[in-house]
XYZ file of N, CA and C in Angstrom:
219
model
N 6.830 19.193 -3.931
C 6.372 18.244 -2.937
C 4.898 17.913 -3.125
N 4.446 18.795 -2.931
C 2.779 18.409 -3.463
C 2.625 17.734 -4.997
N 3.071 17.788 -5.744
C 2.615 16.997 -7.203
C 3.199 15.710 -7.050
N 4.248 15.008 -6.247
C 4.581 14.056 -5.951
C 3.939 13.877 -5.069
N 3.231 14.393 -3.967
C 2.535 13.813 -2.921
C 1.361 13.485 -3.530
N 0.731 14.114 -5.001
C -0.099 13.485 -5.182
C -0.244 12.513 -6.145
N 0.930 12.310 -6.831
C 1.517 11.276 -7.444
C 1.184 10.040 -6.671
N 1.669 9.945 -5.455
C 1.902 8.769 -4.596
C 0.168 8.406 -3.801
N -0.015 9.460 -3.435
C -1.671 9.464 -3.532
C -2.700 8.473 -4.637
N -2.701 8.907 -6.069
C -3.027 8.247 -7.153
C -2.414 6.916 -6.980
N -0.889 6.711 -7.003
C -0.344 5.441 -7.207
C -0.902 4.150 -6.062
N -1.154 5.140 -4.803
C -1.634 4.288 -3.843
C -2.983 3.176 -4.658
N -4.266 4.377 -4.721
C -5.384 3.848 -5.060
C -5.260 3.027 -6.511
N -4.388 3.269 -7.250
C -4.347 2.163 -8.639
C -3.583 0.678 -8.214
N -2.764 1.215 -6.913
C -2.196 -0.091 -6.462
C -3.560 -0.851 -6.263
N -4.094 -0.578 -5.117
C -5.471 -1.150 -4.890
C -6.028 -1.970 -6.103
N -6.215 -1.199 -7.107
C -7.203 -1.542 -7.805
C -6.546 -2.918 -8.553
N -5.163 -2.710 -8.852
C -4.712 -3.811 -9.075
C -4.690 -5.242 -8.215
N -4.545 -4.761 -7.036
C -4.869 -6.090 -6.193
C -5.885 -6.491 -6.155
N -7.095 -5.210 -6.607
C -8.519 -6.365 -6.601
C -8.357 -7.148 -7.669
N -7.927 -6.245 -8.881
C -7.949 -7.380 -10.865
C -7.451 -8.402 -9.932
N -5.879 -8.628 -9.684
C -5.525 -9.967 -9.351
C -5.863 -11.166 -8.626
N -6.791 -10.638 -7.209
C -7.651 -11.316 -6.188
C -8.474 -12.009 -6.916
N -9.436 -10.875 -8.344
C -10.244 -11.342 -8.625
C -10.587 -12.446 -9.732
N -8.704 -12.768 -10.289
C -8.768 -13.427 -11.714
C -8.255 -14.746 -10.829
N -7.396 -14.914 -9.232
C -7.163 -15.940 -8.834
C -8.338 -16.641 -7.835
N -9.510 -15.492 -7.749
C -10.399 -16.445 -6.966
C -11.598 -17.501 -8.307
N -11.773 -16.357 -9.317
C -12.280 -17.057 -10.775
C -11.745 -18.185 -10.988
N -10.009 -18.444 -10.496
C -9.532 -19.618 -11.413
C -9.618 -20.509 -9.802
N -9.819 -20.281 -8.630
C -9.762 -21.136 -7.541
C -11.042 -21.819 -7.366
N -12.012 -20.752 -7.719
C -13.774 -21.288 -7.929
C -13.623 -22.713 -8.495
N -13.089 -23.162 -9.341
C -13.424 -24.481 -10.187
C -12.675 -25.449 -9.563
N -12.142 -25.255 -8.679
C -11.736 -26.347 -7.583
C -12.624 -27.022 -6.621
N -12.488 -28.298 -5.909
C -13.984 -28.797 -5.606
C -13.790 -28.003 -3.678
N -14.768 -27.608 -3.501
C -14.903 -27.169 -2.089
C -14.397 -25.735 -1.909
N -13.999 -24.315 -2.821
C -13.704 -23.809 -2.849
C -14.510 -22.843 -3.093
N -15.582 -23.190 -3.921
C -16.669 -22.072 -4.714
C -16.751 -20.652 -3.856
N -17.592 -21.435 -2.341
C -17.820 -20.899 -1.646
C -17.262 -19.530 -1.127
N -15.841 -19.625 -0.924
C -14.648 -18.702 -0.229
C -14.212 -18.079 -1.629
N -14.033 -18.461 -2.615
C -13.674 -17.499 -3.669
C -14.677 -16.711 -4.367
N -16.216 -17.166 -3.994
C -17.186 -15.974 -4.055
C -17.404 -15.177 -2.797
N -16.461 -15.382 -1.672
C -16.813 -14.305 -0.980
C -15.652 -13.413 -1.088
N -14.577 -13.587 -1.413
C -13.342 -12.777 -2.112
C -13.819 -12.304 -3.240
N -14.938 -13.143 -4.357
C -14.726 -11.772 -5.495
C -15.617 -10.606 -4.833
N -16.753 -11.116 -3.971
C -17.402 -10.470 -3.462
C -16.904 -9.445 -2.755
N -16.311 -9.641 -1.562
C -15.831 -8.062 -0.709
C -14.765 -7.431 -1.949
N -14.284 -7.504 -2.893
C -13.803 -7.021 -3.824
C -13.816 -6.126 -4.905
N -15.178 -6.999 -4.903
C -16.173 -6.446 -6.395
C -16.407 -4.881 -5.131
N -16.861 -5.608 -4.114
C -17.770 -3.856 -3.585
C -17.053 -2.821 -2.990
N -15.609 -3.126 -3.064
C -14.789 -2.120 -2.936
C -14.229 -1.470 -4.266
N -14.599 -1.928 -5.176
C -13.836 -1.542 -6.739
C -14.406 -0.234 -6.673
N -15.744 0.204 -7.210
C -16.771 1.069 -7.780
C -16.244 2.586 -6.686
N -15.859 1.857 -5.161
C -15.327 3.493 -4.643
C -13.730 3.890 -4.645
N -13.302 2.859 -5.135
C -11.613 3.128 -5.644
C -11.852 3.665 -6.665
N -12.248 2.927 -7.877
C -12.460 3.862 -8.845
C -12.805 5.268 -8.745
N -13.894 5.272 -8.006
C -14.375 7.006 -8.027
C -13.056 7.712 -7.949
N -12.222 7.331 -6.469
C -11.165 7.899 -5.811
C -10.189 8.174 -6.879
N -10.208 7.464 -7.764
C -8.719 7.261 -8.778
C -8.874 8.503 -9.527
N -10.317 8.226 -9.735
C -10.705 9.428 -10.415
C -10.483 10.748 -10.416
N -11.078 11.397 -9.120
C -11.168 12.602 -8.422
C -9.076 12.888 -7.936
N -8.450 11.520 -7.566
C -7.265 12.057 -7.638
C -5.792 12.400 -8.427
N -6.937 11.677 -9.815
C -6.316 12.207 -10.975
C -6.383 13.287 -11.669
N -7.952 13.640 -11.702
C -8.071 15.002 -11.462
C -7.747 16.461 -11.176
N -6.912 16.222 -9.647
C -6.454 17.385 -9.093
C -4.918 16.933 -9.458
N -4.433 15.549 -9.479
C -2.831 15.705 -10.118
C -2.391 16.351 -11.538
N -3.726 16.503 -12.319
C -4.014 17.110 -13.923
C -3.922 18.670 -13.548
N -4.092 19.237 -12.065
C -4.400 20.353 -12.596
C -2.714 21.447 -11.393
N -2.215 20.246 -11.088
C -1.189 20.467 -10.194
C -0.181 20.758 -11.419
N 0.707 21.602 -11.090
C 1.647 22.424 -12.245
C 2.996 21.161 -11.255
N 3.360 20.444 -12.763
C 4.743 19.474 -12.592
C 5.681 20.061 -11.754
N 6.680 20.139 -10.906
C 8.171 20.734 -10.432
C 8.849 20.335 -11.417
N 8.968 19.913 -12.416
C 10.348 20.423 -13.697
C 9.766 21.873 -14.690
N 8.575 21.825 -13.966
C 7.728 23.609 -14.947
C 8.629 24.437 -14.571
């Protein structure tokens, strides 16, 4: 239970991180639309400044899933 709980833990925060890549490659391609600039730099923006502490997180909870012994051991 715990190595899957922290399975799902990790999977959470990479979900994240994927929704920022994607937010952030459809507000890049929405920017070049006329009247839009504006709102798709404030989406890459609250985006961009949530990345740097997901990452950390992904990090630190990959970490302890590396050191969690599998249930098929």
């Amino acid at each position: 239970r715990r190595y899957l709980a922290r399975v799902r833990r990790l999977q959470t925060v990479l979900g994240r991180l994927n929704d920022i890549a994607h937010a952030q490659a459809m507000a890049a391609t929405l920017a070049s639309a006329e009247g839009t600039a504006f709102a798709a730099g404030m989406v890459r923006g609250w985006h961009g400044a949530r990345r740097p502490r997901l990452v950390k997180k992904a990090m630190k909870r990959w970490a302890r899933l590396k050191t969690q012994k599998p249930f098929w051991d």
